[in-house]
XYZ file of C-alpha atoms in Angstrom:
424
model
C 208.482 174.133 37.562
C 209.060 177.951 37.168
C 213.034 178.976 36.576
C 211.945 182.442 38.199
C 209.094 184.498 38.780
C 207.820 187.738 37.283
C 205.763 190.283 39.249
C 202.707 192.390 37.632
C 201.760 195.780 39.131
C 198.645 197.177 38.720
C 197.795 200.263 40.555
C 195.124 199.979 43.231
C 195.836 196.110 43.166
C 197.634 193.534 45.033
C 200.789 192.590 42.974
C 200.171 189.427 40.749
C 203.054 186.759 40.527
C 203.648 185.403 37.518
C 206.005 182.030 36.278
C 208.710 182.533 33.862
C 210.149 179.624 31.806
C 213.243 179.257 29.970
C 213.891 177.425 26.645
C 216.511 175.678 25.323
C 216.820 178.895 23.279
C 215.051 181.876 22.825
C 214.067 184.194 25.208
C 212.284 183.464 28.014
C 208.382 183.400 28.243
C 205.962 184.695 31.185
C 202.691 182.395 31.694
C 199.847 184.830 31.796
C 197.473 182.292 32.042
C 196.893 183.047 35.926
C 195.634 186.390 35.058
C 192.359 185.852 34.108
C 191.520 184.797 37.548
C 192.745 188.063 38.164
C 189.988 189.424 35.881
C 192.579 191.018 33.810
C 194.422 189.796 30.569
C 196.480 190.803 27.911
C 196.617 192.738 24.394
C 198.652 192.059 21.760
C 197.478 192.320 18.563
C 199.080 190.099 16.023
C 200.325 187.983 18.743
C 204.085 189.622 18.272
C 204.557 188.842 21.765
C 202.959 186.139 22.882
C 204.271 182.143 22.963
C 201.493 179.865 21.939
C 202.434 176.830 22.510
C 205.600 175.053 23.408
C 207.126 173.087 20.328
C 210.369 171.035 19.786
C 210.762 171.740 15.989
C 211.846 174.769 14.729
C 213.780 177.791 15.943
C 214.356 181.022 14.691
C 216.984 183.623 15.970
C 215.666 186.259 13.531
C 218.318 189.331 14.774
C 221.304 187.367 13.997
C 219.730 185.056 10.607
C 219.681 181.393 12.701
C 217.159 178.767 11.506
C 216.862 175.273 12.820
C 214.995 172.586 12.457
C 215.226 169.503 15.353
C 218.935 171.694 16.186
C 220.278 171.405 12.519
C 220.858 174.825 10.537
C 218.820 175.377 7.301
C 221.946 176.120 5.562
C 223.122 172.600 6.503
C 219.599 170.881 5.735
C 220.076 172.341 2.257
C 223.439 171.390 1.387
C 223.341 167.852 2.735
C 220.387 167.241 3.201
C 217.001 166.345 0.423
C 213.538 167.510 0.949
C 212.330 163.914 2.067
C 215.089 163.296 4.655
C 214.329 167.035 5.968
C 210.419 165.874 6.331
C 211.434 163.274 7.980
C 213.225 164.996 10.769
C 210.389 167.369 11.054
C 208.136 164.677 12.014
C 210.157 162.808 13.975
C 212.782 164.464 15.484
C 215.998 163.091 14.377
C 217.443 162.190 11.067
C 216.519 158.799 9.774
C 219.560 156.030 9.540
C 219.836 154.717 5.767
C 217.301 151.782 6.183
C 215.128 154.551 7.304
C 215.043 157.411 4.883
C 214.768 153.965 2.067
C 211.655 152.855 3.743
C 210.505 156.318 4.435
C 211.022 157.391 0.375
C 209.368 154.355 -1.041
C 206.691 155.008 1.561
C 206.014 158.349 -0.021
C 206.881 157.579 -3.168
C 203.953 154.256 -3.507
C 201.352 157.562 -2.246
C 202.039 159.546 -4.652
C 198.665 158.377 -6.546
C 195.558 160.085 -6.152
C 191.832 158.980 -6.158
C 190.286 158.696 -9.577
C 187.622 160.216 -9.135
C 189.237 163.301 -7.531
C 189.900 164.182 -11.297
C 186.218 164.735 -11.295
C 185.768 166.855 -8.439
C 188.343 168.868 -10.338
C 186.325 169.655 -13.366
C 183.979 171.477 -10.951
C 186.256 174.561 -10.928
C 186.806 176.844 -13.900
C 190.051 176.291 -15.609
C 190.576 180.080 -15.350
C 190.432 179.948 -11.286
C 193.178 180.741 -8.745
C 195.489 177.411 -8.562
C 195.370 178.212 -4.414
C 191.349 178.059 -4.675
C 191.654 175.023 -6.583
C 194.074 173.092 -3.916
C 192.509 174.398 -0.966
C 188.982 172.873 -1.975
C 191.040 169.500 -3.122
C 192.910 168.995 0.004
C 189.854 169.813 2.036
C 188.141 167.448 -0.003
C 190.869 164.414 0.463
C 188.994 163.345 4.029
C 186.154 162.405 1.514
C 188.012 160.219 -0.314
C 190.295 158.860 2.800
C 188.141 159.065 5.547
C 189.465 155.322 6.857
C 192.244 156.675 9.273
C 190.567 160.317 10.625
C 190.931 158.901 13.938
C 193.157 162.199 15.369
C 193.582 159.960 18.590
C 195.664 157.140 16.953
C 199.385 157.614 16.303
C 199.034 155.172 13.430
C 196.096 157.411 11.826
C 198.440 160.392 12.079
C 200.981 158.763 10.389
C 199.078 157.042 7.426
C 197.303 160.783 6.794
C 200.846 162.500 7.336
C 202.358 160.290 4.574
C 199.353 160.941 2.616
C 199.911 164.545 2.317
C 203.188 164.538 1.742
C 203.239 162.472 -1.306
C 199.819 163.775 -2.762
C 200.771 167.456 -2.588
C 202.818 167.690 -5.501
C 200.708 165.478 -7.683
C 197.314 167.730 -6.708
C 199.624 171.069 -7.387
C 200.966 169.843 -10.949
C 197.107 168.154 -11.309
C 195.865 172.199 -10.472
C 198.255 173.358 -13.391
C 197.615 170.858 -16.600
C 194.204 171.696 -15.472
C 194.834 175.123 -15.853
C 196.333 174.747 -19.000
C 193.632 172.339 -20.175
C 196.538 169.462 -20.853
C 196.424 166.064 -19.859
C 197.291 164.843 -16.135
C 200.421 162.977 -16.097
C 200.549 159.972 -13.074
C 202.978 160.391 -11.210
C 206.292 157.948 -11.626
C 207.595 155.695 -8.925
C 211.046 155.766 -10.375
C 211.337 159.635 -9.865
C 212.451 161.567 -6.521
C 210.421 163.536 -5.215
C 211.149 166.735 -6.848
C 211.924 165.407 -9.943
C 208.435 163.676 -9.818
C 207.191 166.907 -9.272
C 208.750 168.929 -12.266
C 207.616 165.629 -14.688
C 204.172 165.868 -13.932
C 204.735 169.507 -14.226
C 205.706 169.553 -17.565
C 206.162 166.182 -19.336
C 203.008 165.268 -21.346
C 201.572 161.638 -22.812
C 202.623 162.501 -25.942
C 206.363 163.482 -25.183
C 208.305 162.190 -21.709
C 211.770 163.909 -21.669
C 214.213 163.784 -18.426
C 214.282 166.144 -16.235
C 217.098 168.232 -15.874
C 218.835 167.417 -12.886
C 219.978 170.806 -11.644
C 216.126 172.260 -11.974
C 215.436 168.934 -10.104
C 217.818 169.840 -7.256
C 216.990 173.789 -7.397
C 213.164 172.521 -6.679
C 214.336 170.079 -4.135
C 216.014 173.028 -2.595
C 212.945 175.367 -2.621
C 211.050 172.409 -0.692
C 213.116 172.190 1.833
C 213.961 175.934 2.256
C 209.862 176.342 2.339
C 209.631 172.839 4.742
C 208.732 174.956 8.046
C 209.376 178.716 9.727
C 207.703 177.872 13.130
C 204.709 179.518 14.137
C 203.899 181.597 11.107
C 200.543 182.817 10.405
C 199.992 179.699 8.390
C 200.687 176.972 11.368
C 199.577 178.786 13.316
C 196.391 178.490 11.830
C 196.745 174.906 11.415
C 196.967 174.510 14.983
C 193.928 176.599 15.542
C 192.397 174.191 13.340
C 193.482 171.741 15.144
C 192.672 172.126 18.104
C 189.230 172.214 17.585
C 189.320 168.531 16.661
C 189.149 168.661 12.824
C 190.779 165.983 10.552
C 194.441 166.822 9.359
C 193.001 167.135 5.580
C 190.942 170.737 6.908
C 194.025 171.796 9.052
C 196.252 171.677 6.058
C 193.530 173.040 3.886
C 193.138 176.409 6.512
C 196.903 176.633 6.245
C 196.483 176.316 2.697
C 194.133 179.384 3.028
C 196.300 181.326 5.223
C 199.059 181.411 3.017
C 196.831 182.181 0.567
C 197.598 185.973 1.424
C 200.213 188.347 0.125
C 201.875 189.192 3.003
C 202.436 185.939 3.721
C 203.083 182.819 0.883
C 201.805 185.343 -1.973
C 205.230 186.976 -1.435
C 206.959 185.916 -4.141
C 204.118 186.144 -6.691
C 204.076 189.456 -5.937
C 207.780 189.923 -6.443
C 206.824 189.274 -10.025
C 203.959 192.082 -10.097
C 206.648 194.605 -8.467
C 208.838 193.282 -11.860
C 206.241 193.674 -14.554
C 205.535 197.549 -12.817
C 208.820 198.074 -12.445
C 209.141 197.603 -16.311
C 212.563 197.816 -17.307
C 216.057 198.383 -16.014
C 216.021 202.179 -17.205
C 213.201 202.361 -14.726
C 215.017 200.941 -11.867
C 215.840 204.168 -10.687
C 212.913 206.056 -10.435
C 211.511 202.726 -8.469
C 214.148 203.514 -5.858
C 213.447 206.646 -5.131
C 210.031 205.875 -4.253
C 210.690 203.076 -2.681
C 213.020 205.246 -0.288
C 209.868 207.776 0.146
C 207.629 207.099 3.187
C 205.211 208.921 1.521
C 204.849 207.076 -1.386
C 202.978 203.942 -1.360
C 205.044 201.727 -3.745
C 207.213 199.420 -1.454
C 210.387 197.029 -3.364
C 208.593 193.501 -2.190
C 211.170 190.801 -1.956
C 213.790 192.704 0.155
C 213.652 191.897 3.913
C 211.766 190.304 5.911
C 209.458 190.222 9.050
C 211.360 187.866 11.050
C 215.056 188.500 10.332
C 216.606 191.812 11.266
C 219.609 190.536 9.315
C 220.256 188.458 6.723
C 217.646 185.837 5.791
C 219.622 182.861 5.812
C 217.780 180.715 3.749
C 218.163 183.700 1.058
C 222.056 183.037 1.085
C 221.464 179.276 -0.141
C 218.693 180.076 -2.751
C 220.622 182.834 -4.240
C 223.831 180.209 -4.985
C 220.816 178.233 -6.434
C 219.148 180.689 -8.059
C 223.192 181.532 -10.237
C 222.967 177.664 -10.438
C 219.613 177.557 -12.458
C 220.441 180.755 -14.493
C 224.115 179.535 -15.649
C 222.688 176.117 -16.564
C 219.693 177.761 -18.652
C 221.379 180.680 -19.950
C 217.574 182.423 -19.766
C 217.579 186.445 -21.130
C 214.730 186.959 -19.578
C 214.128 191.217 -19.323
C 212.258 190.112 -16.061
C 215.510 188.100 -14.690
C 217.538 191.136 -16.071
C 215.990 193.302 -13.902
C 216.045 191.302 -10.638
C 219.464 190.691 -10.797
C 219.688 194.632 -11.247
C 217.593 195.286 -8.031
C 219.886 192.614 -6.486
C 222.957 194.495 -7.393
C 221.809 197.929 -5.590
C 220.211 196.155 -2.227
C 223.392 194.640 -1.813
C 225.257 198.107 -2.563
C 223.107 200.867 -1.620
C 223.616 202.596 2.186
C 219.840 202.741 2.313
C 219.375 199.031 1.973
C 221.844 197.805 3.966
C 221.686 200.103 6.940
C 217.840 198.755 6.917
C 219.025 194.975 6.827
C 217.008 195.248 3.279
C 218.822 192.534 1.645
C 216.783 190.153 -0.739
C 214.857 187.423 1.169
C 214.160 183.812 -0.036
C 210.927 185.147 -1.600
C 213.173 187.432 -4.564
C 215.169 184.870 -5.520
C 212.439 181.500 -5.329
C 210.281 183.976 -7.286
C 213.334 184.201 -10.196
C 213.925 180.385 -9.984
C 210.484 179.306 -10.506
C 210.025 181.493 -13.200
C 213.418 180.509 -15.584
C 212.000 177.089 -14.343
C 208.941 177.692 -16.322
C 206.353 177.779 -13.473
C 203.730 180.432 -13.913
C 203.289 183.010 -11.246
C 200.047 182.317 -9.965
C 201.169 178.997 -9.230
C 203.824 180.018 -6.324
C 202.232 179.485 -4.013
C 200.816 175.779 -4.722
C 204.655 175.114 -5.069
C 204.814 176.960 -1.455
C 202.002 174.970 0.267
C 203.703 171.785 -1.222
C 206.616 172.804 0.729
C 205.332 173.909 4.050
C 203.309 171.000 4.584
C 205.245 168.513 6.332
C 205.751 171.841 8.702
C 202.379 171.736 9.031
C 201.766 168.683 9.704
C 204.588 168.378 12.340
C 202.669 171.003 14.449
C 199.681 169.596 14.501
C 200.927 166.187 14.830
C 202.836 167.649 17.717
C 199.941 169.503 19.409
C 197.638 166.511 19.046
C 199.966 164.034 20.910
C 200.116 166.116 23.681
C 197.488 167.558 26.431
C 196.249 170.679 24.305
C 193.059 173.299 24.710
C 190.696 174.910 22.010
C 192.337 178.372 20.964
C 190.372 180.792 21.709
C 191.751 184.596 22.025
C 190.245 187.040 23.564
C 189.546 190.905 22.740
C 189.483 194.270 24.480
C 185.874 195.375 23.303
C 185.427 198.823 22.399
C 181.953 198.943 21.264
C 178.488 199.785 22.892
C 177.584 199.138 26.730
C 174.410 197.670 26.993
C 171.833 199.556 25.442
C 167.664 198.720 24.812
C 166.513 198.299 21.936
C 164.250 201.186 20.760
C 160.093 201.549 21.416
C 158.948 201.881 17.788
């Protein structure tokens, strides 16, 4: 039932009622659905102002910096919390009890193998390719290889592909790199966490296994889970598009994969990096400003605020206290990491910054930590898509167990009336 109605006006017309929900947050939503009996609907491009769907996982208060994911704030998630446990809540709602999240990590951790012969269907790219092109054709490809549970209608089949996902993403994103770099694959190794499995496939060879440094291990750990899910991004979004057309959960991820694929969106941080290597050095820094501060100059400071949040992005609060944590225990001087702290230093300082809410997002300093981690640019976002995706997968899981319809949006068409084609 409708909280309250909302009436719509059109001149000449009879007034159209309209139902108004409330959520358990947010602000509240008016269901236009009614008016395209009405032969009228609406327009708004980029859908800034238009609810979806309804969903249960994720909220965002983006003018005063709130995050949470089931109810629990990020900054919470990321202190107490590990990237496994945090999937785990995404998918089902609450956080597990011990026995749980113990079943639920050797779960994950006894998928982390991949098919053989996927290793095959890798040597079809060039080693020179994007590391996104790569993993979007692999984990489009998976329902080829694990096409025994694509049953979208069975709970159990979402769960066994779900699991799936999660535990093969960072083995296909380190497989994506030593493939890059023309090295061996490493398996991965059930005696690892997650993240730390991650960062020795990454960078451990046959040849020479060393342990992995525990804070990087935790820093990564913390990246997944600040990445783990932003509600309905352009990304998920897409996924539930995807979705609801029917397809298998390996092509949902692998259109999110695609989405994010874009600058704007999970190419953010890579191109924090770019803005660094034009930016040059710190003598520069100031000449950078000023045309940053020019709305007639194209150049624009990429890393410093955000879409979303009007204030501070909280999830940029916890990755900067692990972004000192990484530098102090690697004691990088990097001319690159120089400089970013530098840029830091005046968004923080300088009136026109913070009257804007300009402040340095989780994209700056994730960009800074995955580099003095040793991860190449280009590979970002891989490490960002191995994040999101229980986020994506809690959508669509969400939007497949409940009564759902085919997106389809519709246009205000500017073109040519009707017209005959020409006597020649």
């Amino acid at each position: 039932m409708a909280d309250k109605k909302a009436q719509l006006i059109i001149e000449g017309a009879a007034p159209i009622d309209l139902p108004v929900y409330s959520g358990t947050l947010g602000p509240d939503v008016i269901d236009v659905r009614g008016l395209t009996a009405e032969g009228v609907f609406t327009f708004d491009p980029g859908f800034m102002a238009t609810s979806s769907c309804e969903s249960k996982i994720t909220f965002i208060d983006g003018d005063n910096g709130i995050l949470l994911h089931r109810g629990y704030p990020i900054e919470q998630l990321a202190e107490k919390s590990d990237f496994l446990e945090t999937c785990y809540l995404l998918l089902k709602g609450e956080l597990p009890t011990a026995e749980e999240k113990q079943k639920f990590d050797s779960t994950i951790k006894n998928h982390t193998m991949v098919h053989e012969q996927l290793k095959n269907f890798l040597n079809g790219f060039r080693r020179d390719g994007h590391p996104m092109a790569i993993m979007c054709g692999v984990v489009g490809a998976l329902s080829a290889f694990y096409h025994d549970s694509l049953d979208i209608n069975d709970p159990q089949h979402r769960e066994i592909s779900a699991i799936r996902l999660i535990a093969k993403m960072p083995t296909i994103a380190a497989m994506v790199y030593k493939y890059s770099m023309g090295q061996p694959l490493m398996y991965p190794d059930n005696k690892l966490g997650y993240s730390e499995n991650f960062l020795h496939m990454m960078f451990n060879t046959p040849a020479e296994i060393k342990p992995i440094n525990p804070v990087l291990s935790r820093a990564m750990d913390r990246i997944f889970v600040l990445h783990a899910d932003h509600e309905q991004n352009a990304s998920t979004s897409t996924v539930r598009l995807a979705g609801s057309t029917g397809a298998n959960p390996f092509a949902c991820i692998a259109a999110g994969i695609a989405a994010l694929w874009g600058p704007a969106h999970g190419g953010a941080n890579e191109a924090v990096l770019r803005m660094l290597d034009e930016i040059g050095d710190v003598s520069n820094i100031e000449t950078f400003i000023a045309k940053a501060k020019d709305k007639d100059d194209p150049f624009k400071l990429m890393g410093f605020g955000h879409r979303v949040y009007k204030n501070f992005d909280p999830r940029a609060k916890v990755m900067k206290e692990t972004c000192d944590e990484v530098l102090g225990e690697l004691g990088i001087n990097d001319p690159h990491l120089e400089l970013a702290m530098k840029l830091e230093e005046i968004a923080l300082t300088d009136p026109y910054f913070v009257e804007r809410n300009l402040y340095p997002n989780v994209d700056f300093y994730s960009g800074i930590i995955l580099k003095a981690i040793g991860i190449p640019a280009e590979l970002f976002t891989v490490i960002f898509a191995t994040g999101r995706t229980p986020g994506w997968i809690a959508h669509w899981n969400e939007m497949i167990s409940n009564p759902y319809k085919i997106g389809r949006p519709r246009q205000l068409y500017t073109g040519h009336t009707k017209r005959d084609y020409p006597n020649k």
